[in-house]
XYZ file of C-alpha atoms in Angstrom:
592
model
C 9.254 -11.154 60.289
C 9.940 -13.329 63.461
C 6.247 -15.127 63.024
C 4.608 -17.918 61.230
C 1.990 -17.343 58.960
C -1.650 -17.570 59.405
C -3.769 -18.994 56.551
C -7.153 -19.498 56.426
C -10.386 -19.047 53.811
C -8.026 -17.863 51.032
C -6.034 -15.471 52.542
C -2.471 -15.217 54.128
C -1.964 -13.247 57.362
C 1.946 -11.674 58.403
C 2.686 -9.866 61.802
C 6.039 -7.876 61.486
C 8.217 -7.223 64.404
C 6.551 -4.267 65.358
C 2.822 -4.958 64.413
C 2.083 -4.002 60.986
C -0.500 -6.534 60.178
C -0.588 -7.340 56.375
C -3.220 -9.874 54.669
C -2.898 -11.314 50.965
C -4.503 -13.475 48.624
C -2.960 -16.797 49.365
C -3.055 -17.733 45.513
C -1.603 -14.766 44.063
C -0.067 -12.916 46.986
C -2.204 -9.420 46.056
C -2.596 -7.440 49.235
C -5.787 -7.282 50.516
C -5.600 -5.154 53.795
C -2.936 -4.156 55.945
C -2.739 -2.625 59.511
C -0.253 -0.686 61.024
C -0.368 0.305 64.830
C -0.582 3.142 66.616
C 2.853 5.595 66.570
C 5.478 3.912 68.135
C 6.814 5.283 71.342
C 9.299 3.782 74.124
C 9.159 1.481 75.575
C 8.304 -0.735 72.211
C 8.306 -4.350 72.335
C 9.217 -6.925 69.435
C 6.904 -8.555 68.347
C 7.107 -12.628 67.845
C 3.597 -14.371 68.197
C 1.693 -15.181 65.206
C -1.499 -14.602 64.724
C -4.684 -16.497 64.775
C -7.673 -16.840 62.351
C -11.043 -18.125 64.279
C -14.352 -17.564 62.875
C -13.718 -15.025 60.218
C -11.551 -12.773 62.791
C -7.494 -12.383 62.912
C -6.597 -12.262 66.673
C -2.862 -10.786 67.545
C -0.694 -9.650 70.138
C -0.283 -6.089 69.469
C 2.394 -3.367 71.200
C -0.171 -0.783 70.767
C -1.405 0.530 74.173
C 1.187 -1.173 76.570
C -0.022 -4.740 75.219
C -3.469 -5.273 73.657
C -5.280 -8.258 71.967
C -6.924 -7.130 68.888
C -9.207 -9.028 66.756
C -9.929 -7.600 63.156
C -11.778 -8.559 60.872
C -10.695 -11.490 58.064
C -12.177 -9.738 54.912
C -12.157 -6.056 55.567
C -9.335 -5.372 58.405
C -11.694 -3.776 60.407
C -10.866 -3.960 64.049
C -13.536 -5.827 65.577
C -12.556 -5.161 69.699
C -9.185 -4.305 71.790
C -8.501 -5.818 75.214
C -5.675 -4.771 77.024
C -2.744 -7.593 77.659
C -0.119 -6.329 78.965
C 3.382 -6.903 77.014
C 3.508 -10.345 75.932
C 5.614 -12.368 73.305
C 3.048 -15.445 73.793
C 0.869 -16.199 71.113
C -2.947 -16.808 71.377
C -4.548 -19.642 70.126
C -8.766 -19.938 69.519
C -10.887 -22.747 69.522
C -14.686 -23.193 70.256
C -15.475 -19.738 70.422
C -12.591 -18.699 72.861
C -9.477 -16.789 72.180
C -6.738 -17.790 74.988
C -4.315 -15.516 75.515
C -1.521 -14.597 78.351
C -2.169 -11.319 80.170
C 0.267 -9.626 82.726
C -0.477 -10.889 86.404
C 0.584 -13.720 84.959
C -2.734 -15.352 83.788
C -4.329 -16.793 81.338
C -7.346 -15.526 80.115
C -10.234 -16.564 77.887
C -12.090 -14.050 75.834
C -14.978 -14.153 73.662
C -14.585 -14.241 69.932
C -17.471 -12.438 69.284
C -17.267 -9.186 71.862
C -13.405 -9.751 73.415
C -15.136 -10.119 77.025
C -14.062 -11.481 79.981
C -15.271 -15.994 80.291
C -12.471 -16.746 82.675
C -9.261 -15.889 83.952
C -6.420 -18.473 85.801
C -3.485 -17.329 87.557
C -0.581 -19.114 86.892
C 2.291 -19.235 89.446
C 5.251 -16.173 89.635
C 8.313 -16.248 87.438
C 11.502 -17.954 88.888
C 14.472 -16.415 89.900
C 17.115 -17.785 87.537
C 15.187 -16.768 84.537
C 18.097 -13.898 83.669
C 16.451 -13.175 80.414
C 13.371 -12.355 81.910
C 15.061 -10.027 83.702
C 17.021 -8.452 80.810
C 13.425 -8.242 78.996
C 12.053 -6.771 81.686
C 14.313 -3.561 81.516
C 14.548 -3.299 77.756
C 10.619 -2.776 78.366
C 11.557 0.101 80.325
C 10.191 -1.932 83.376
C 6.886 -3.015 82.524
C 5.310 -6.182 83.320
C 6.279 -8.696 80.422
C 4.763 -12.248 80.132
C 6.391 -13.610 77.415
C 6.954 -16.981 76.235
C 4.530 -20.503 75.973
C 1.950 -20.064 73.675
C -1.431 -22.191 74.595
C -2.125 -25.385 72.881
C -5.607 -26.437 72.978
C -7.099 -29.727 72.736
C -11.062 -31.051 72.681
C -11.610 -29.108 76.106
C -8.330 -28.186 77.561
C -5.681 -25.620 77.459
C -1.977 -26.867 77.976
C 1.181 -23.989 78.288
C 3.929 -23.861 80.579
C 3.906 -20.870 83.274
C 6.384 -18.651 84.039
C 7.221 -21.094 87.056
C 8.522 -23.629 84.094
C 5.878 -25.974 85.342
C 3.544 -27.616 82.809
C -0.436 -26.731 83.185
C -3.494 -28.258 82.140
C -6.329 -26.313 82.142
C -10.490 -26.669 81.731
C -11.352 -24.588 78.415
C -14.788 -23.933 79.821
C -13.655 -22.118 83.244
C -9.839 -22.404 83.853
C -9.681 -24.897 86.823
C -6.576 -26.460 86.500
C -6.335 -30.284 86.315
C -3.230 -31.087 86.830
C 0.704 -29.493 86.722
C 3.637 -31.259 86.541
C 6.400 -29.762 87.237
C 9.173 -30.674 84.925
C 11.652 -27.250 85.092
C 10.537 -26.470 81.471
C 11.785 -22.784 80.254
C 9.356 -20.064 79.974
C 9.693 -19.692 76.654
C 8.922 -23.345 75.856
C 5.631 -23.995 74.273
C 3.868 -27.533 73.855
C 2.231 -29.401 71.188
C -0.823 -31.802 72.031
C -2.336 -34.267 69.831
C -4.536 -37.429 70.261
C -4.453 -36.653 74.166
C -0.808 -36.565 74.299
C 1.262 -33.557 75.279
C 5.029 -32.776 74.079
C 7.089 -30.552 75.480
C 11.139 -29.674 75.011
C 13.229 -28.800 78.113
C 16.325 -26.805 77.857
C 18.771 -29.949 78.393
C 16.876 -31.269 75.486
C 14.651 -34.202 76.693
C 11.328 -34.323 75.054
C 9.084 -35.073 77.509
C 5.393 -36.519 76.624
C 2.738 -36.500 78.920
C -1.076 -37.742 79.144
C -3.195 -34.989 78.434
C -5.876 -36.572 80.901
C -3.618 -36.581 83.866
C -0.134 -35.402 83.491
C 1.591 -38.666 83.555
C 5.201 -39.542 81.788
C 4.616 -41.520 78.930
C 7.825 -41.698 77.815
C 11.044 -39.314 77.556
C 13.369 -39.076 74.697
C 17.026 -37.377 75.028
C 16.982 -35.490 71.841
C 20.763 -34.057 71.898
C 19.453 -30.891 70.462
C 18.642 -27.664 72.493
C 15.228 -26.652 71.157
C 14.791 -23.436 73.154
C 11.694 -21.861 71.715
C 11.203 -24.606 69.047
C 7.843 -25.867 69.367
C 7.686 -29.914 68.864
C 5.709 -30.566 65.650
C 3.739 -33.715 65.372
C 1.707 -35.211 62.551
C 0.575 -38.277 60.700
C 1.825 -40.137 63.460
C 5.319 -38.972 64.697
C 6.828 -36.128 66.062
C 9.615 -33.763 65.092
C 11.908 -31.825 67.322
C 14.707 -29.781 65.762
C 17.190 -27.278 67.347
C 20.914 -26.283 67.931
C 22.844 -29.578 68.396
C 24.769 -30.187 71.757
C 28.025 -31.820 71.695
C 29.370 -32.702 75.417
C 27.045 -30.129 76.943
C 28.144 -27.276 75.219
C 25.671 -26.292 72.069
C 27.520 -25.733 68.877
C 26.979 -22.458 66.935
C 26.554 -22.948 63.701
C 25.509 -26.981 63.548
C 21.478 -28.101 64.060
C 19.072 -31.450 63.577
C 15.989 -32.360 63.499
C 14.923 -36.088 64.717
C 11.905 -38.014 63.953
C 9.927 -40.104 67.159
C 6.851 -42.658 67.362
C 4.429 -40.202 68.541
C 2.809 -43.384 70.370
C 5.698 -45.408 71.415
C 8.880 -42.812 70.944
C 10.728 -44.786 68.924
C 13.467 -43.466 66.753
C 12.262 -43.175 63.047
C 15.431 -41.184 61.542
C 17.121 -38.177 62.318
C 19.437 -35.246 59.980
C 22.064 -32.820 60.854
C 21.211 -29.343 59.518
C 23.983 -27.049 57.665
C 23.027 -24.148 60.511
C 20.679 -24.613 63.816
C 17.315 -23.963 63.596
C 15.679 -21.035 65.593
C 12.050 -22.193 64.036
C 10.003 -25.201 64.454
C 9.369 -27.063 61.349
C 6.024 -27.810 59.276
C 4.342 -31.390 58.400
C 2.060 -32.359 56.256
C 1.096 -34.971 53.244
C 3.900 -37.212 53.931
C 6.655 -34.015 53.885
C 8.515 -32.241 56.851
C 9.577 -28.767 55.532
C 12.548 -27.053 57.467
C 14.346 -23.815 58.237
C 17.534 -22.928 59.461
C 18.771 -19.744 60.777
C 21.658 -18.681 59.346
C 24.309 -16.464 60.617
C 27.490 -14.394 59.332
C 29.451 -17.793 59.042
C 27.080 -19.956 57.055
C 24.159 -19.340 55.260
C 20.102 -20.089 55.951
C 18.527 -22.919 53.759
C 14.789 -24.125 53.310
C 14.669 -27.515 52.336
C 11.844 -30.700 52.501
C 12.231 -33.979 53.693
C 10.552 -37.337 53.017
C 8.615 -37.757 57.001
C 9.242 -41.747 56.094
C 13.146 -41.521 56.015
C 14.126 -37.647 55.935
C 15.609 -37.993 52.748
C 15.862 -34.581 51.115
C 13.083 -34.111 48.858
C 14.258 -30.720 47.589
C 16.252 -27.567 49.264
C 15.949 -23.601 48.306
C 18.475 -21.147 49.819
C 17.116 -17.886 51.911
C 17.724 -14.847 52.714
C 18.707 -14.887 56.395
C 19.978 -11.042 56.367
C 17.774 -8.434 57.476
C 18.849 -5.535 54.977
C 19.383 -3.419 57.928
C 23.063 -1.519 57.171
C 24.229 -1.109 60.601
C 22.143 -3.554 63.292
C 22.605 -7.311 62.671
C 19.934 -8.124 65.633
C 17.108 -8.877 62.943
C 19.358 -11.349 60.898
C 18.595 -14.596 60.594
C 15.708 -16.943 59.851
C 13.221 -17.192 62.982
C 9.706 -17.276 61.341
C 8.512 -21.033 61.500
C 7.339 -22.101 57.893
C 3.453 -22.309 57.187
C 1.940 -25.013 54.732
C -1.544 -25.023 53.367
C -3.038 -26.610 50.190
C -0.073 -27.778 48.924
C 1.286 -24.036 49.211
C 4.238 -23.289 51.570
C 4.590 -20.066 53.346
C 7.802 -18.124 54.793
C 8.059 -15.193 56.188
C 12.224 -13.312 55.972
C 13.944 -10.924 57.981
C 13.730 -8.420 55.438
C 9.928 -8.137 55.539
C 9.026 -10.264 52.098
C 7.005 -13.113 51.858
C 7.381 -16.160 49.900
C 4.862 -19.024 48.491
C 6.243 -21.872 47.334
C 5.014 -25.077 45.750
C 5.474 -27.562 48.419
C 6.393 -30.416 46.477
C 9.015 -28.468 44.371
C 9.514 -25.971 46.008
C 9.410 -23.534 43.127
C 8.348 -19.974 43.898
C 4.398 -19.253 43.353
C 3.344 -16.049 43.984
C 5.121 -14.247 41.308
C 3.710 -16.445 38.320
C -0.106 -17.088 39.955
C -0.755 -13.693 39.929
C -1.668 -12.918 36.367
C -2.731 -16.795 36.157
C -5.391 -16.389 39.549
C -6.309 -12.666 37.545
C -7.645 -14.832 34.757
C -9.457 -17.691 36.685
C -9.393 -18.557 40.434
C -8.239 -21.537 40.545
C -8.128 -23.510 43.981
C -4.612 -23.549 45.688
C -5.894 -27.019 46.424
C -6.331 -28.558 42.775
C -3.307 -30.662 42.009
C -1.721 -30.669 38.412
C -0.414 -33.550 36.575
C 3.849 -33.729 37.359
C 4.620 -34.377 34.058
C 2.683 -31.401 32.779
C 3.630 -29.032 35.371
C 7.205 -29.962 34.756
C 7.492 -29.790 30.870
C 5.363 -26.925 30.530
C 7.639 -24.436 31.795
C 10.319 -26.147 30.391
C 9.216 -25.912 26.875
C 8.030 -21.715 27.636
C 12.018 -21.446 28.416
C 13.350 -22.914 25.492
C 10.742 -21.420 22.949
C 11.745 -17.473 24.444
C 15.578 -18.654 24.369
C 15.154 -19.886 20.662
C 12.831 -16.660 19.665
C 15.165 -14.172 21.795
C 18.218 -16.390 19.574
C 16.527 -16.029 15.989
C 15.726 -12.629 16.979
C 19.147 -11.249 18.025
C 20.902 -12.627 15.535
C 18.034 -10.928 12.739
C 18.838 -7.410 14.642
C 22.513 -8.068 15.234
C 22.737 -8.686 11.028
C 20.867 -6.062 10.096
C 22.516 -3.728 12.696
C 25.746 -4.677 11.332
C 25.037 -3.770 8.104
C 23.684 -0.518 9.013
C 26.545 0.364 10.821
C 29.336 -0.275 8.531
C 27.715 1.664 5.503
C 27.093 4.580 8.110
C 30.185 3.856 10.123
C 28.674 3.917 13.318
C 29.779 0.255 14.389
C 31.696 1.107 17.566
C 28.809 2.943 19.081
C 26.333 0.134 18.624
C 28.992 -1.796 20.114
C 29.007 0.483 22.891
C 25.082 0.294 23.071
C 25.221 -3.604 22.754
C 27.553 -3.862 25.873
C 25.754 -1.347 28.086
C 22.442 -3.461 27.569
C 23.927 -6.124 28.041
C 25.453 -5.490 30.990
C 22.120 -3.991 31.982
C 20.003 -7.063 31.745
C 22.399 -9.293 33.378
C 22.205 -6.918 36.520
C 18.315 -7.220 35.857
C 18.771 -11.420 35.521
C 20.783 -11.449 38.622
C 18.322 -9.607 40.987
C 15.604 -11.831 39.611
C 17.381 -14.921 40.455
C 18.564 -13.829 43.782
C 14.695 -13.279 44.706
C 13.718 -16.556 43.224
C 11.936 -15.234 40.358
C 13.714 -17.943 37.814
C 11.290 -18.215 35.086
C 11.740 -14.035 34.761
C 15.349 -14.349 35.460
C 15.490 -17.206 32.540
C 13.890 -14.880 30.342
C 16.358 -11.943 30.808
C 19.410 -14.071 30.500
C 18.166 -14.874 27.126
C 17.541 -11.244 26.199
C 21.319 -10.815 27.630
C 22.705 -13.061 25.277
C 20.458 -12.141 22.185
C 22.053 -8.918 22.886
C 25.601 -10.191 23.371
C 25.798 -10.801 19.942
C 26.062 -7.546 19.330
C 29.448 -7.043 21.298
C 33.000 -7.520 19.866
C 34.696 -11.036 20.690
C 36.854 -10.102 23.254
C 38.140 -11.485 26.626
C 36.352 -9.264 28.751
C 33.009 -9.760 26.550
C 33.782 -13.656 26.345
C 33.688 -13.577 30.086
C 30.466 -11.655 30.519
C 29.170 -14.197 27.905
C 30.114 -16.957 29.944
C 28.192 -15.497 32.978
C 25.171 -14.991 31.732
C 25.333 -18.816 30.155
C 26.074 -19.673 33.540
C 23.091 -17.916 35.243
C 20.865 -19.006 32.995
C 21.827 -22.830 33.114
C 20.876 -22.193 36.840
C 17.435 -20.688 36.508
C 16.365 -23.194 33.736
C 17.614 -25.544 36.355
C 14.995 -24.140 38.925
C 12.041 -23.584 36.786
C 12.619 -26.033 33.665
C 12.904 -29.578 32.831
C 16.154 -31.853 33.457
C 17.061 -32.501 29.734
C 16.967 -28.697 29.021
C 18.992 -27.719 31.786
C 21.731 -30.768 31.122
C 21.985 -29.174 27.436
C 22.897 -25.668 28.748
C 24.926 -27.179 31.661
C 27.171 -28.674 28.527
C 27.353 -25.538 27.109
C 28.234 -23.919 29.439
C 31.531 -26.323 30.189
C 32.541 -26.176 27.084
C 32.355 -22.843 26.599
C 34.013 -22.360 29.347
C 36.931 -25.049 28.776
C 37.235 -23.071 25.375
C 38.027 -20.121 26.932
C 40.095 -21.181 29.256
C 42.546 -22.837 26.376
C 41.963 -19.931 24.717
C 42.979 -17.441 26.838
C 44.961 -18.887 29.739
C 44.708 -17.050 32.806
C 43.666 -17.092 36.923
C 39.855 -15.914 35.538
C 39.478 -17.942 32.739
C 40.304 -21.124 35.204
C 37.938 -19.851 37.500
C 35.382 -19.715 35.136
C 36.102 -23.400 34.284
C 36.181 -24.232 37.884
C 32.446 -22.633 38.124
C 31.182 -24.374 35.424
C 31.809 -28.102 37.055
C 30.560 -26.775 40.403
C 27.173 -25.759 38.684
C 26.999 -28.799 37.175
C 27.898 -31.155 39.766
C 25.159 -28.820 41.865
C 22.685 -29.331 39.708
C 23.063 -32.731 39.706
C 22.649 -33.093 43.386
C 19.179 -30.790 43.284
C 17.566 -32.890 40.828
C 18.707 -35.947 42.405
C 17.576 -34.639 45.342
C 14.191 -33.834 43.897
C 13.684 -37.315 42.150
C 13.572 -36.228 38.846
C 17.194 -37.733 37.895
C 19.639 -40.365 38.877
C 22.574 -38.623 38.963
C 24.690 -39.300 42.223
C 27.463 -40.603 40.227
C 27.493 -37.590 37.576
C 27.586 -35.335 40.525
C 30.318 -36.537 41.857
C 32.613 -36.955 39.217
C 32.063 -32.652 38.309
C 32.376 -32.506 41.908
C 35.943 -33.646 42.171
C 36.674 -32.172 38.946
C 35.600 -28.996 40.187
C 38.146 -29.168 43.184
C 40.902 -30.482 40.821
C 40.390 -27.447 39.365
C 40.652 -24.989 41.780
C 43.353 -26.306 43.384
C 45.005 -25.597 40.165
C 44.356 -22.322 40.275
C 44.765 -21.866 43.918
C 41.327 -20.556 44.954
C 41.781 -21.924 48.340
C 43.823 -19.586 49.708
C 42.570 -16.621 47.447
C 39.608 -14.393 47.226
C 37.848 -17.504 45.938
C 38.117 -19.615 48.709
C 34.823 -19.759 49.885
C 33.342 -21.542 46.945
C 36.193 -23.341 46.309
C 35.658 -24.740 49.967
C 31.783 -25.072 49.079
C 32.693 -27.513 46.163
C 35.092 -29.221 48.301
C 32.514 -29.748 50.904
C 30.282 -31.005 47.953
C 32.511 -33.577 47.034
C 33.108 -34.857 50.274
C 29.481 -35.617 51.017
C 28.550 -36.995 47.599
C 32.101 -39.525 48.135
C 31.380 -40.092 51.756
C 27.738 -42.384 51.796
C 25.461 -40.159 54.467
């Protein structure tokens, strides 16, 4: 998915790179419809504009036909009309009626909602000549026509986009007489953002221009020392945000980003935050929160996180999935689908064609456990739940299944025991006992890779119900380790702070004790882990508010190092975590 979502009336819209259109419930993620487009044959093109919902009708950018506009219907699927495009990577926008959309020529067209005729059409002016990438687009499309890049942005009664002659135009929304154009050597693939009749726009040097939307005046112009390229600005509740790849001396670094914070009115400088990887998406705002992506690439990896729109303090962070699953093209890696937020739900669409919903205050995965809940009653996305309760409450479901799954194994693993040695079959339910376990903790792990902590919580406890069952040995005091480990974590993500700081003890100790017990390279490791958890989990509820623990974090932090520099994981096989903890250290010791 290289689009943003599209919510509206309850329902979730997702475009895939080639067209499949796919709508869900927005509460519990259930599909509702899905379209896929006609057989694909050469040329193809990919597929990046989002779609738009307008008066109970999803309008898209297909690559059906050489380049059509379809508009289906919200509820059903059904297509509604087609109107022929041309290629185009440029998304639509609607408003009063009118669905705006580039067509090959170039132009600009408005179409009726209703029917998909004809209002008005604009020509904009021809492409310029040291657009290279146009060029290169232009023969992977086998040589048709392509208009691809600025998306419309449309205000009151105009229609603002940069044409393909990198000029800015402003546009009538009743008949397409242009009012102005300033030419300002924008990109073609930058879009603009326009809000209280001002328009913001990034150029490639990365100067954020902003513009009356009356007459095409400079307000004011910010240096941003970040190339935005296709990142549309974002503003709301008064400011704007601009993120990108940063630029150091000209030369834009690979794998380092930011996103900065302006006075929509005035530009001044509210705050700005360096980013782990750059970021190929623009960010969403909303209710006091900026929610951003980063890309991710083969040397780091791609993080979600939300920041305080006051400060940017980091309100909470979730790692993604920035790999495509693809085993032998890397093209579709990476994180370039800008993040959605409605009703206090946030949307995000992956590489590898899966959709998340998360809680946009904590940031906890939602579709999985609303779906049996929205089954039972619909309940608004919109109705907000007491902290407290929404906190403890899953808390105190994860410590009631770890003490049942506890009293439970430990009933079975008795009476098994007994069984056994009277019918001398002990070392095959040993046998049985470590296959299952094994079994669930390859089950636990997939949960908590997709984010699906609560379920993953609940295996990990079945895992070590059944671990009692296996003979005390190093190789099954690892494994038991492991799965304490894990589930520490997704207690962490789904449960309370004192619950999580009791298993995060545990888990040290248990690991200390097996490291003294049975001295060795893996054993230390294990220690090693155990700290870095810790002094993680620290940081993330910190982070989130919920705990002061800066200082705690810290202190496992550099304990954490200590110890793998004892056991020389920086030059081994361990390095990269090692090197992660290190890096933790450094920026919980350094003030930001």
């Amino acid at each position: 998915m290289l689009a943003a979502p599209a919510v509206a009336s309850g329902t979730v819209v997702v475009v895939d790179a080639y067209g499949s259109l796919t709508a869900r419930d927005a509460i519990s993620g259930v599909l509702r419809w899905a379209y896929a487009p006609e057989p694909r044959t050469l040329p193809r093109a990919v597929i990046t504009a989002a779609p738009v919902i307008h008066q109970g009708a999803v309008h898209f950018a297909s690559p059906e036909g050489g380049g059509r506009l379809l508009s289906l219907d919200l509820e059903s699927g059904d297509v509604r009309w087609s109107r022929y495009t041309g290629v185009t990577t440029a998304a639509p926008a609607a408003a009063g009626g009118l669905v705006f959309a580039c067509a090959e020529g170039p132009r600009l067209c408005a179409l009726s909602v209703e029917d998909g005729s004809e209002v008005w059409a604009a020509e904009l002016g021809g492409y310029r000549s040291d657009e290279r990438a146009l060029i290169g687009e232009i023969l992977r499309s086998g040589g048709r026509p392509v208009f691809f890049g600025s998306s419309p942005a449309v205000c009151q009664d105009g229609v603002y986009l940069v044409g393909p002659d990198g000029a800015l135009y402003a546009l009538a929304a009743g008949d397409g007489s242009v009012r102005w154009r300033r030419e300002l050597d924008f990109s073609v693939r930058t879009s603009c953002a326009v809000d209280e009749g001002r328009v913001y726009a990034s150029d490639p040097t990365g100067v954020l221009h902003v513009l009356d939307a009356h007459d095409g005046r400079a307000l004011w112009t910010r240096d941003t020392g970040v190339e935005a390229g296709d990142v549309l600005p974002v503003v709301s509740e008064g400011q704007v945000y601009v993120a990108g790849r940063a630029v150091s001396a000209g030369t834009p670094q690979l794998t380092s980003g930011a996103i900065l914070a302006y006075d929509a009115a005035t530009g001044a400088h509210k705050w700005s935050r360096n980013t782990g990887s750059w970021v190929a998406a623009p960010p969403a705002a909303g209710e006091g929160r900026v929610y951003l992506v980063t890309r991710g690439s083969v040397l780091d990896a791609a993080e979600l996180c939300a920041l305080g729109a006051a400060d940017g303090r980091v309100l909470w962070r979730r790692p993604v999935d920035h790999r495509s699953g693809h085993p032998t093209d890397v093209r579709w890696d990476g994180v370039r689908a800008a993040p959605t937020v409605t009703d206090g739900v946030l949307y995000l669409g992956l590489p590898d064609r899966t959709l998340r919903a998360l809680d946009a205050a904590t940031g906890i995965v939602s579709f999985r456990f609303l779906r049996r809940r929205a089954l039972r009653r619909a309940r608004p996305v919109g109705v907000r739940r007491n902290r407290f309760t929404a906190g403890i409450r899953p808390a105190l479901r994860v410590l009631l299944l770890v003490a049942l799954c506890a009293g439970a194994g430990g009933a079975l693993g008795a009476t098994s025991w007994w069984l056994a040695a009277g019918a001398g079959a002990a070392p095959l339910l040993m046998a049985a006992a470590q296959l299952a376990s094994r079994r669930l903790f390859t089950l636990g792990a997939r949960a908590q890779q997709r984010g699906a902590y609560r379920s993953a919580a609940l295996v990990f406890a079945l895992t070590r119900a059944t671990q009692l069952l296996t003979p005390p040995g190093l190789r099954s005091a690892v494994h038991r380790v492991r799965t304490l480990g894990n589930l520490t974590v997704s207690v962490g993500q789904s449960g309370g702070f004192a619950l999580w700081k009791r298993l995060a003890a545990a888990h040290r100790y248990t690991a200390s004790a097996l490291a003294r017990r049975s001295p060795g390279e893996e054993t230390r490791l294990l220690r090693a882990q155990s700290y870095a958890m810790t002094a993680q989990g620290f940081t993330v509820f910190h982070e989130s508010g919920r705990a002061d623990g800066t200082r705690e974090a810290a202190a496992y932090a550099a304990h954490a190092v200590d110890l793998y520099r004892s056991a020389d994981a920086f030059s081994g096989r361990h390095r990269a975590e090692a090197e992660q903890a290190d890096r933790l250290y450094r920026a919980l010791a350094v003030p930001d």
